[in-house]
PDB file of C-alpha atoms in Angstrom:
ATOM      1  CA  UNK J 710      81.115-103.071 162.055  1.00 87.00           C
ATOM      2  CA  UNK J 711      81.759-105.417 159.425  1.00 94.00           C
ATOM      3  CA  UNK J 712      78.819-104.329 157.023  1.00 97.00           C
ATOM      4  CA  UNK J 713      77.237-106.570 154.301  1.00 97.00           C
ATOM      5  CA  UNK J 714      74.622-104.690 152.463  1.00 98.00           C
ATOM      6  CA  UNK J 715      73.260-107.466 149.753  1.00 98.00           C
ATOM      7  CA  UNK J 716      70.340-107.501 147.450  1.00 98.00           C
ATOM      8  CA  UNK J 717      67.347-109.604 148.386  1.00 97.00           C
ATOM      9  CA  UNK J 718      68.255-111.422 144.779  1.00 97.00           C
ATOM     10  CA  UNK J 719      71.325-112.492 146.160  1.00 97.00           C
ATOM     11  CA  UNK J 720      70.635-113.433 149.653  1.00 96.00           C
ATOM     12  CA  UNK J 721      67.169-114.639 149.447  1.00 96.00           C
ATOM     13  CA  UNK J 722      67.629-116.436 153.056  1.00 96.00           C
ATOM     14  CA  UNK J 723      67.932-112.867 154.740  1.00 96.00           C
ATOM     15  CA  UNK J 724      64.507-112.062 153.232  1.00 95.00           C
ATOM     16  CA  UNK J 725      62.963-113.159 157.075  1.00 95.00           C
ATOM     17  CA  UNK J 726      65.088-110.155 158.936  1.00 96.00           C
ATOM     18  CA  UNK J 727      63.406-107.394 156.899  1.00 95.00           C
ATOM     19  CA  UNK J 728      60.454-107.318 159.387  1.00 92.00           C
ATOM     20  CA  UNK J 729      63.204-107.096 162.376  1.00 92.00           C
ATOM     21  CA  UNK J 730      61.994-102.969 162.611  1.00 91.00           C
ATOM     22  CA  UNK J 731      59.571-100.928 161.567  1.00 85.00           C
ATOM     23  CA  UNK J 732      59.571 -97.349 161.144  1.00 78.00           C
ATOM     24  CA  UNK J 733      56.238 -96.053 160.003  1.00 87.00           C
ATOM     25  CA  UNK J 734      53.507 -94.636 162.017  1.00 91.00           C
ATOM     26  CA  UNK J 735      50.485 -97.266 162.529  1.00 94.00           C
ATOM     27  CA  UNK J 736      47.928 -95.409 159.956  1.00 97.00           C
ATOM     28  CA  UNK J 737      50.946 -95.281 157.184  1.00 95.00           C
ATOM     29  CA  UNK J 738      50.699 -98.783 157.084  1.00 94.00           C
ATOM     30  CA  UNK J 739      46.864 -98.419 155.825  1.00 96.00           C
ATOM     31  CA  UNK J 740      48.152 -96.615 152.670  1.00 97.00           C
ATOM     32  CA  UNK J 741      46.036 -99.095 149.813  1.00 97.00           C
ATOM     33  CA  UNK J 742      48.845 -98.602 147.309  1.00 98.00           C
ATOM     34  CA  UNK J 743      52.156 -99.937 149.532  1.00 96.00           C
ATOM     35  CA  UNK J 744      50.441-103.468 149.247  1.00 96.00           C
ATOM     36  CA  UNK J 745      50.795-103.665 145.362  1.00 96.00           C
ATOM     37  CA  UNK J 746      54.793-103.310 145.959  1.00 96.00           C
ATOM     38  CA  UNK J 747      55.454-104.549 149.900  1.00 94.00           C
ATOM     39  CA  UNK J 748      53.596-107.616 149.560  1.00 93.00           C
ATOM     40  CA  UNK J 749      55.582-109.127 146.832  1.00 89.00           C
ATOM     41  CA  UNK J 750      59.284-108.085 147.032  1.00 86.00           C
ATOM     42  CA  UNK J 751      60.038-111.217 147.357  1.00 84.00           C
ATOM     43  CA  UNK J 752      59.310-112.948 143.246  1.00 90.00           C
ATOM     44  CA  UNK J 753      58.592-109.081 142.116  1.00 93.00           C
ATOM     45  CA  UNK J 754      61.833-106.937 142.554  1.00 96.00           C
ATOM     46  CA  UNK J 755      63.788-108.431 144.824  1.00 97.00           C
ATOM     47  CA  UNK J 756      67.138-107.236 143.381  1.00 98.00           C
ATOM     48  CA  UNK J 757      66.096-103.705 144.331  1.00 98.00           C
ATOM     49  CA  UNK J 758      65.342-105.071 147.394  1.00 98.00           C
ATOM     50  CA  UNK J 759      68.565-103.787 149.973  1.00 98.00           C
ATOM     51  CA  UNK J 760      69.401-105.857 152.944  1.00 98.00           C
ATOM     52  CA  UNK J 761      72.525-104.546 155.742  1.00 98.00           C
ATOM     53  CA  UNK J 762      73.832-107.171 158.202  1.00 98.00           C
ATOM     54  CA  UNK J 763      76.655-107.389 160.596  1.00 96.00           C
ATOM     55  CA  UNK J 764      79.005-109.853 159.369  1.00 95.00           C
ATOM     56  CA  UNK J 765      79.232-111.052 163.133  1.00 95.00           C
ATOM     57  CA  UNK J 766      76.155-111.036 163.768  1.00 94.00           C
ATOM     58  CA  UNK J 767      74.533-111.920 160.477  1.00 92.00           C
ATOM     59  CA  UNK J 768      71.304-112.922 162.589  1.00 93.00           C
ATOM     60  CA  UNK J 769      69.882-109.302 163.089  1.00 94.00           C
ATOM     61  CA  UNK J 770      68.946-106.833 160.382  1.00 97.00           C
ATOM     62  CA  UNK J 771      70.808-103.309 160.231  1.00 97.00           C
ATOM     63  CA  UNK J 772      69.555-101.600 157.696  1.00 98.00           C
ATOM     64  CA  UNK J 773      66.782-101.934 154.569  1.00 97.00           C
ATOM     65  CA  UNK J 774      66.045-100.127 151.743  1.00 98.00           C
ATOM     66  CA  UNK J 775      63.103-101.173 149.096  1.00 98.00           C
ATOM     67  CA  UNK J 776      63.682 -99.647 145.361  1.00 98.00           C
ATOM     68  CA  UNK J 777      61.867-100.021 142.065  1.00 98.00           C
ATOM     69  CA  UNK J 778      62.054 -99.505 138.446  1.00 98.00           C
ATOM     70  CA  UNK J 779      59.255 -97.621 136.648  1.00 98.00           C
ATOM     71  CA  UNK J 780      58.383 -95.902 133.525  1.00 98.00           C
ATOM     72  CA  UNK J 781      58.934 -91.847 133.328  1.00 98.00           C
ATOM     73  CA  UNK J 782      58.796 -90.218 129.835  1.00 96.00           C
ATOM     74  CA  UNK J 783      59.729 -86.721 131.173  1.00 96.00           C
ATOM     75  CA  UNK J 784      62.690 -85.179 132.205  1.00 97.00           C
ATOM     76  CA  UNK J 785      63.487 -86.139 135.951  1.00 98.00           C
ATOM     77  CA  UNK J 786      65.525 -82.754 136.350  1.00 96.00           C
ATOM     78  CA  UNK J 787      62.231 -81.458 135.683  1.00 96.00           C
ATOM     79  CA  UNK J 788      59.528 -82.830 136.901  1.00 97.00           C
ATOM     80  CA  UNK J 789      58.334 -85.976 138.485  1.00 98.00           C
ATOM     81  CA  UNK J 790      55.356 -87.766 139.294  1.00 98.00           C
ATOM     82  CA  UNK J 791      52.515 -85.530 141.055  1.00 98.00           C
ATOM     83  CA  UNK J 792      51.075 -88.533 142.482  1.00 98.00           C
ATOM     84  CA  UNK J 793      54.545 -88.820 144.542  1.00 98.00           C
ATOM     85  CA  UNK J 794      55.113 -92.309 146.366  1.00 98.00           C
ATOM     86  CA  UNK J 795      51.490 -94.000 145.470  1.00 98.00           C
ATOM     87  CA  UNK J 796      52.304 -93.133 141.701  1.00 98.00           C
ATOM     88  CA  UNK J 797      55.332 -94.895 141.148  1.00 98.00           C
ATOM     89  CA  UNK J 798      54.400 -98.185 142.911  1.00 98.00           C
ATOM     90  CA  UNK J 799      51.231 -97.758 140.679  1.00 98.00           C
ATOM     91  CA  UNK J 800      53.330 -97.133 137.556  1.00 98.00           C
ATOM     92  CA  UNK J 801      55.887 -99.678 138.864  1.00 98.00           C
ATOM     93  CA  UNK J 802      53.026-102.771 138.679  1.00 97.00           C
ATOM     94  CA  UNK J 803      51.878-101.523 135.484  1.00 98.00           C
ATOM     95  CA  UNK J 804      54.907-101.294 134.076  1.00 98.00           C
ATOM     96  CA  UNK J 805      55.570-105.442 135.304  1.00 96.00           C
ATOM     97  CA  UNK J 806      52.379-106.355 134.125  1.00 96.00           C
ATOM     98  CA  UNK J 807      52.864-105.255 130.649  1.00 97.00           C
ATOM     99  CA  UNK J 808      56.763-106.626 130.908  1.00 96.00           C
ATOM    100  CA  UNK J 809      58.111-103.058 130.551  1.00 97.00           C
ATOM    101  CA  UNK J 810      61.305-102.076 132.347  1.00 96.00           C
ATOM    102  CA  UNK J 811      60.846 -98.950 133.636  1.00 98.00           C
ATOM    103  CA  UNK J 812      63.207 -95.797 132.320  1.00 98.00           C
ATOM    104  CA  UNK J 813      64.423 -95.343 136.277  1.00 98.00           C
ATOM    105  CA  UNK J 814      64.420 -96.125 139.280  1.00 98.00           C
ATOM    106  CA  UNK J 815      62.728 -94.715 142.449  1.00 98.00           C
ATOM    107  CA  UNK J 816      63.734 -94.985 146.263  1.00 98.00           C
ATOM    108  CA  UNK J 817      60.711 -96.216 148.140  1.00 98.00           C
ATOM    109  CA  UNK J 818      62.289 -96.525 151.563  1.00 97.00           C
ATOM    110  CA  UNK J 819      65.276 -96.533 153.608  1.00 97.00           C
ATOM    111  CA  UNK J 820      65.180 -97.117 157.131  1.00 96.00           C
ATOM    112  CA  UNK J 821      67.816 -98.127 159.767  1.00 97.00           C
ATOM    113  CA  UNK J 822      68.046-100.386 162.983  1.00 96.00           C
ATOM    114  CA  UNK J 823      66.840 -97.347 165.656  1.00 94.00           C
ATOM    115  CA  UNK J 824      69.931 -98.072 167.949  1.00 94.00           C
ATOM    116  CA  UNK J 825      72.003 -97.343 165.067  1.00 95.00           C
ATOM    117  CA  UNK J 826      70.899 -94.527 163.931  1.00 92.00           C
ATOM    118  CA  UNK J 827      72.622 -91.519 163.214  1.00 91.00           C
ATOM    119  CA  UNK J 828      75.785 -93.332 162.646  1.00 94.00           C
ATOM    120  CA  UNK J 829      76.203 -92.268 159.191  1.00 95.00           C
ATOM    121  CA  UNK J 830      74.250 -95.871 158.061  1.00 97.00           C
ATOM    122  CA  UNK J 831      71.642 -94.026 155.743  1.00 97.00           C
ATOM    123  CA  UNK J 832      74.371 -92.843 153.497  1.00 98.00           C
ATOM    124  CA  UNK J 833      75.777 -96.015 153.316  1.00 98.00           C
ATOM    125  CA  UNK J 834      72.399 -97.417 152.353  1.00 98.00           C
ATOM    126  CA  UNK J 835      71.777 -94.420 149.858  1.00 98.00           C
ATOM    127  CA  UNK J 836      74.910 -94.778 148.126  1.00 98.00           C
ATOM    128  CA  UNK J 837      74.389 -98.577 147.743  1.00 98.00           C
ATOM    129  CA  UNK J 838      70.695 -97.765 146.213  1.00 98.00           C
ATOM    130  CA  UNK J 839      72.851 -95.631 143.734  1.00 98.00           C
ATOM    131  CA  UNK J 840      75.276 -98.447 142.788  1.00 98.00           C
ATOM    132  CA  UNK J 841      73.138-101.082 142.414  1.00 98.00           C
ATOM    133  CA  UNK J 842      70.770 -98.892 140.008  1.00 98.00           C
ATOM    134  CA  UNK J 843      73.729 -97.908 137.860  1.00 98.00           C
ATOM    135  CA  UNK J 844      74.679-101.662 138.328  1.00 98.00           C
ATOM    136  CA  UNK J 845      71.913-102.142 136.525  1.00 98.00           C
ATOM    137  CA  UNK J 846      72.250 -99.890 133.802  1.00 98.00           C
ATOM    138  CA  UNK J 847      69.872 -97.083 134.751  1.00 98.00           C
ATOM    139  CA  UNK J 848      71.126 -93.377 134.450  1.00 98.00           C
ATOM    140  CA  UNK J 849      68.798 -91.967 137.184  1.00 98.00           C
ATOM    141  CA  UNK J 850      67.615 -92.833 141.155  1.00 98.00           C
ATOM    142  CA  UNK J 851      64.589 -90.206 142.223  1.00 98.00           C
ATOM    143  CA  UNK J 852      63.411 -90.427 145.660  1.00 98.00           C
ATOM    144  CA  UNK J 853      60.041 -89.409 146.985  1.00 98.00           C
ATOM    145  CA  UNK J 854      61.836 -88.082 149.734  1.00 98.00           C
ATOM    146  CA  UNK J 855      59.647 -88.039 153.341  1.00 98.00           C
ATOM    147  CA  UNK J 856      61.088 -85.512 155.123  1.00 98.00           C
ATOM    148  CA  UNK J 857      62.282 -86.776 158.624  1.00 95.00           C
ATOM    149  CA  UNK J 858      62.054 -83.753 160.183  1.00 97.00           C
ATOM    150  CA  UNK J 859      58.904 -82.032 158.712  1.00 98.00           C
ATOM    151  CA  UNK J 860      56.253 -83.727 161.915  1.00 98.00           C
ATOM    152  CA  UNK J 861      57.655 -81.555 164.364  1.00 98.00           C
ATOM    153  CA  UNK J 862      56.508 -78.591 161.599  1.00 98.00           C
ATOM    154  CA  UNK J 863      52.636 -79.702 160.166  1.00 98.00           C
ATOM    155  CA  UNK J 864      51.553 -76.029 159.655  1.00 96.00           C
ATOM    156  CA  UNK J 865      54.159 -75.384 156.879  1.00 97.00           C
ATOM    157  CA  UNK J 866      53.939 -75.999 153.665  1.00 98.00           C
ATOM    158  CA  UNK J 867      56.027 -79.105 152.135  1.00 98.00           C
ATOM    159  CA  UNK J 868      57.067 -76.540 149.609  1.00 98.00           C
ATOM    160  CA  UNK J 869      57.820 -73.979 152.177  1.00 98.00           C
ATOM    161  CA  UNK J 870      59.868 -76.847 154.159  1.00 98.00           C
ATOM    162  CA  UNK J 871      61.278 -78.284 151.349  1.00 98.00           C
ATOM    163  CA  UNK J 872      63.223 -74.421 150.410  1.00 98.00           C
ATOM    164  CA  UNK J 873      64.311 -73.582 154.162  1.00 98.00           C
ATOM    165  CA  UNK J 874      67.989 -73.891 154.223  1.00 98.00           C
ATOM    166  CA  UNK J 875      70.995 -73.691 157.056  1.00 98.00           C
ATOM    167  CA  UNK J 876      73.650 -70.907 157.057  1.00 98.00           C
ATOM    168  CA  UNK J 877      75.730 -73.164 154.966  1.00 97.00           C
ATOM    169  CA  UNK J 878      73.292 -73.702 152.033  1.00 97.00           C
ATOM    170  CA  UNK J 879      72.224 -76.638 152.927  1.00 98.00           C
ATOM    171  CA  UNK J 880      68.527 -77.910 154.138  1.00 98.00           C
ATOM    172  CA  UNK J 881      67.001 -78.176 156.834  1.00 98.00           C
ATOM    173  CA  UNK J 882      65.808 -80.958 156.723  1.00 98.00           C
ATOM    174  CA  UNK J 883      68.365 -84.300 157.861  1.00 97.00           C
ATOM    175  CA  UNK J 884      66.913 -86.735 155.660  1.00 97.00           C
ATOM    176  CA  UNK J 885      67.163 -84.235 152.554  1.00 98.00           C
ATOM    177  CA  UNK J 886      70.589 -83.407 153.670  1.00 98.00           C
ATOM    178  CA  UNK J 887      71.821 -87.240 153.057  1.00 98.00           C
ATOM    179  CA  UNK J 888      70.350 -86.583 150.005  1.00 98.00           C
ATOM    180  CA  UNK J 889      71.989 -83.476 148.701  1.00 98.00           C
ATOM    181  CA  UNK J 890      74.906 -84.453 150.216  1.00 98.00           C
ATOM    182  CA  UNK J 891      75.343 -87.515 148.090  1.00 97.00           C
ATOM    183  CA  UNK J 892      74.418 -85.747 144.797  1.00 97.00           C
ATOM    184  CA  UNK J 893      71.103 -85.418 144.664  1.00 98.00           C
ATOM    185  CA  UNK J 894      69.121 -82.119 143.117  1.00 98.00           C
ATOM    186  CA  UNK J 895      65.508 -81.271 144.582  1.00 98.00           C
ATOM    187  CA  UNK J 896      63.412 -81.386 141.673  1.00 98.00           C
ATOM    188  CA  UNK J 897      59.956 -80.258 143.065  1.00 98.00           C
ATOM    189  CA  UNK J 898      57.011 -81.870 145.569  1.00 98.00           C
ATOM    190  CA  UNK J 899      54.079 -83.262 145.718  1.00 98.00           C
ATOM    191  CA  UNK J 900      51.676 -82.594 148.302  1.00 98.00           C
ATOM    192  CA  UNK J 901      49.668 -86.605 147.261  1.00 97.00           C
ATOM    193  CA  UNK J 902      52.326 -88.577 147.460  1.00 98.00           C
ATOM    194  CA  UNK J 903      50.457 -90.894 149.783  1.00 98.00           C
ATOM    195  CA  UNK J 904      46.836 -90.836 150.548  1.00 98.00           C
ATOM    196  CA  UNK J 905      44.873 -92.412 153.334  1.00 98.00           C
ATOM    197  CA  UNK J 906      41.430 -92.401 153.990  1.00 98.00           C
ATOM    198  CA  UNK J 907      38.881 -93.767 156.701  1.00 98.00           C
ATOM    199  CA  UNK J 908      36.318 -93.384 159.290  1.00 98.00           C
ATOM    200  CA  UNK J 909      36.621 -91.390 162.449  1.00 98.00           C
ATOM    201  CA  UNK J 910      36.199 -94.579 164.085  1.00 98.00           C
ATOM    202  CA  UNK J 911      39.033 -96.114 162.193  1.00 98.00           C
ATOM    203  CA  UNK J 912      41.675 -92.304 162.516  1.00 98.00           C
ATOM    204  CA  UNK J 913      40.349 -93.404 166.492  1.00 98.00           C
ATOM    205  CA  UNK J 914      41.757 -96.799 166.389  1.00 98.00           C
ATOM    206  CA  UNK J 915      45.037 -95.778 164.652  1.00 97.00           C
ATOM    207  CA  UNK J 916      45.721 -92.971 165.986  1.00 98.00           C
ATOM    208  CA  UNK J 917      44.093 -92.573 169.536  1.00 97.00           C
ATOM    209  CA  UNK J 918      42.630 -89.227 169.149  1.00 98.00           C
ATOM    210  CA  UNK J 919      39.454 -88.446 169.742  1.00 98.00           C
ATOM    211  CA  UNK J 920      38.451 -86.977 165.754  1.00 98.00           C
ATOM    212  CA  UNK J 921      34.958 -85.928 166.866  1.00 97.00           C
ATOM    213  CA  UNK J 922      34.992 -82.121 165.542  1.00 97.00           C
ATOM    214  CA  UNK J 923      35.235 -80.794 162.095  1.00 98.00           C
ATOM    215  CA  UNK J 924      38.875 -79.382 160.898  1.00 98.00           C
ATOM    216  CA  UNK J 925      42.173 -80.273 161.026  1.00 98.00           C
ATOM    217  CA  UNK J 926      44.090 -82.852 163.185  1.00 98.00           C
ATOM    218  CA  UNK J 927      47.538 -82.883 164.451  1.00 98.00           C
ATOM    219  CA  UNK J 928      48.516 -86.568 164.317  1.00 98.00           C
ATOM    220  CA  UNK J 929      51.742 -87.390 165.977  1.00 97.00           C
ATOM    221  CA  UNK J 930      54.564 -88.746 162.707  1.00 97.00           C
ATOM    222  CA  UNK J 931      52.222 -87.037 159.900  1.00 98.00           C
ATOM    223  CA  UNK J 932      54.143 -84.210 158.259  1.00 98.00           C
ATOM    224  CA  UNK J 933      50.410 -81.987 157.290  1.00 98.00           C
ATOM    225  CA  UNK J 934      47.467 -82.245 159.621  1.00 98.00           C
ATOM    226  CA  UNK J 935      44.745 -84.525 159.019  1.00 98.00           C
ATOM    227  CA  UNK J 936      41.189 -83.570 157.863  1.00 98.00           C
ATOM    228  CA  UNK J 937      38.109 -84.495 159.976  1.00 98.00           C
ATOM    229  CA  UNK J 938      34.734 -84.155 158.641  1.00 98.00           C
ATOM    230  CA  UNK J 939      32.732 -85.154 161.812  1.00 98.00           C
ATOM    231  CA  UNK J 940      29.683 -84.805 159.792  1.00 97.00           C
ATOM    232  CA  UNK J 941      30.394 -87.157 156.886  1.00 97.00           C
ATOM    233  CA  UNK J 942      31.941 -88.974 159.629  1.00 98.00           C
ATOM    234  CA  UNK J 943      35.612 -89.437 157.795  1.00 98.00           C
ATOM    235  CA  UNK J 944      39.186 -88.229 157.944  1.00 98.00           C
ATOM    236  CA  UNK J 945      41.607 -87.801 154.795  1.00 98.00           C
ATOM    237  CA  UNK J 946      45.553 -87.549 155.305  1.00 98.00           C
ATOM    238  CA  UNK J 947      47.403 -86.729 152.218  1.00 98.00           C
ATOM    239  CA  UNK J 948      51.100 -86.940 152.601  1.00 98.00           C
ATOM    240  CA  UNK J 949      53.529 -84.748 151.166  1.00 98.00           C
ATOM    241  CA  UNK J 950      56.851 -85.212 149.764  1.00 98.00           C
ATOM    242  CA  UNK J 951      59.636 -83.796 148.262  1.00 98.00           C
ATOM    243  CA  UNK J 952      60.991 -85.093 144.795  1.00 98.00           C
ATOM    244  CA  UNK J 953      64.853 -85.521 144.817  1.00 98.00           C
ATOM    245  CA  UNK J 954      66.901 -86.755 141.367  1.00 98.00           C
ATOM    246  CA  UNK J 955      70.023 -88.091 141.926  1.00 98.00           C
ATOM    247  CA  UNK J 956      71.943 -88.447 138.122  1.00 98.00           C
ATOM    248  CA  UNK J 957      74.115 -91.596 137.870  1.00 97.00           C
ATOM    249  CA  UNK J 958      75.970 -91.175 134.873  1.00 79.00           C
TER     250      UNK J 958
END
């Protein structure tokens, strides 16, 4: 494949393919953060904005990945935002209304064409994320890592997860794997890194389950089970995720 991976900056026309696949289970997508970020890529940051197309067939998306700059004062090889995923993108809109530039930058998402994946594409797409940071003069990418892998295990712990390694050192996980693969150091987690809230009627709608008794709920794509309070008639889902710093200079 003849791969062009671009910046939404540069190739504003491919903006239209980026809603060629999506990867996210439906009640992700009622996360009230993502809006504040995925609803304005286009005027807010669209050079962090990755696009991947087949130079033949320039017509059909490949590969995506959404990035951001935001402010940290702390040490990224130390710690990173508790609030996880919803924190940056909440930092990240401060940080444009106030015309600050942020101190890094933070992966938000990478996701592939599902025909193609496991063709090594997602390190391609990582390592581009990389360049075009330190393109951009910023000494540090940290990823809220979501685990792809960690669904098929809700009863563990993210941090439990995040420290279960092969017989060659390496994690478990795949997704985390790219990651430390390429460089990157697993700085912590946080077990909020996305929140989503609603009534049983609405976890019933998204999800299909039934969420009539009290306790937790195994949803199919959520990495932790889901908490049903049939009485209060409401369900909270608070996603983990595991905090990765990758050092660019």
């Amino acid at each position: 494949m003849d791969l062009l991976v671009t910046t939404a900056e540069q190739r504003p026309d491919l903006l239209p393919l980026l809603g060629d696949f999506h990867d996210w289970p439906t009640f992700m997508d009622r996360d009230p953060v993502a809006p504040l970020y995925f609803n304005d890529v286009e005027t807010a940051f669209p050079e962090f904005v990755l696009i991947a197309v087949d130079r033949d067939h320039p017509d059909r998306l490949v590969a995506k990945g959404y990035s951001v700059p935001f402010t940290w004062d702390g040490d990224p090889d130390e710690s990173l935002p508790a609030g996880g995923w919803d924190e940056v993108i909440l930092t990240a809109t401060r940080d444009r209304l106030a015309g600050r530039r942020g101190t890094l930058v933070s992966a938000l998402e990478i996701s592939v064409r599902p025909d193609l994946r496991g063709t090594g594409l997602s390190s391609v797409m990582l390592d581009a994320m990389r360049r075009n940071a330190a393109d951009r003069g910023y000494a540090s990418l940290v990823a809220p890592v979501r685990p792809n892998a960690k669904h098929r295990h809700p009863e563990l712990s993210i941090v439990d997860y995040a420290d279960a390694r092969r017989d060659d050192g390496l994690p478990v996980d795949p997704w985390l794997r790219v990651h430390v693969r390429a460089g990157g150091r697993i700085v912590g987690v946080s077990v909020r890194a996305m929140t989503i809230a609603g009534s049983l009627a609405e976890w019933r709608q998204w999800t299909g389950l039934p969420f009539d008794t009290t306790g937790d709920v195994n949803v199919p794509g959520a990495l932790v089970p889901v908490h049903c309070d049939a009485v209060r008639d409401h369900a909270v889902y608070c996603e983990p995720c595991v905090w990765v710093h990758h050092r660019l200079s």
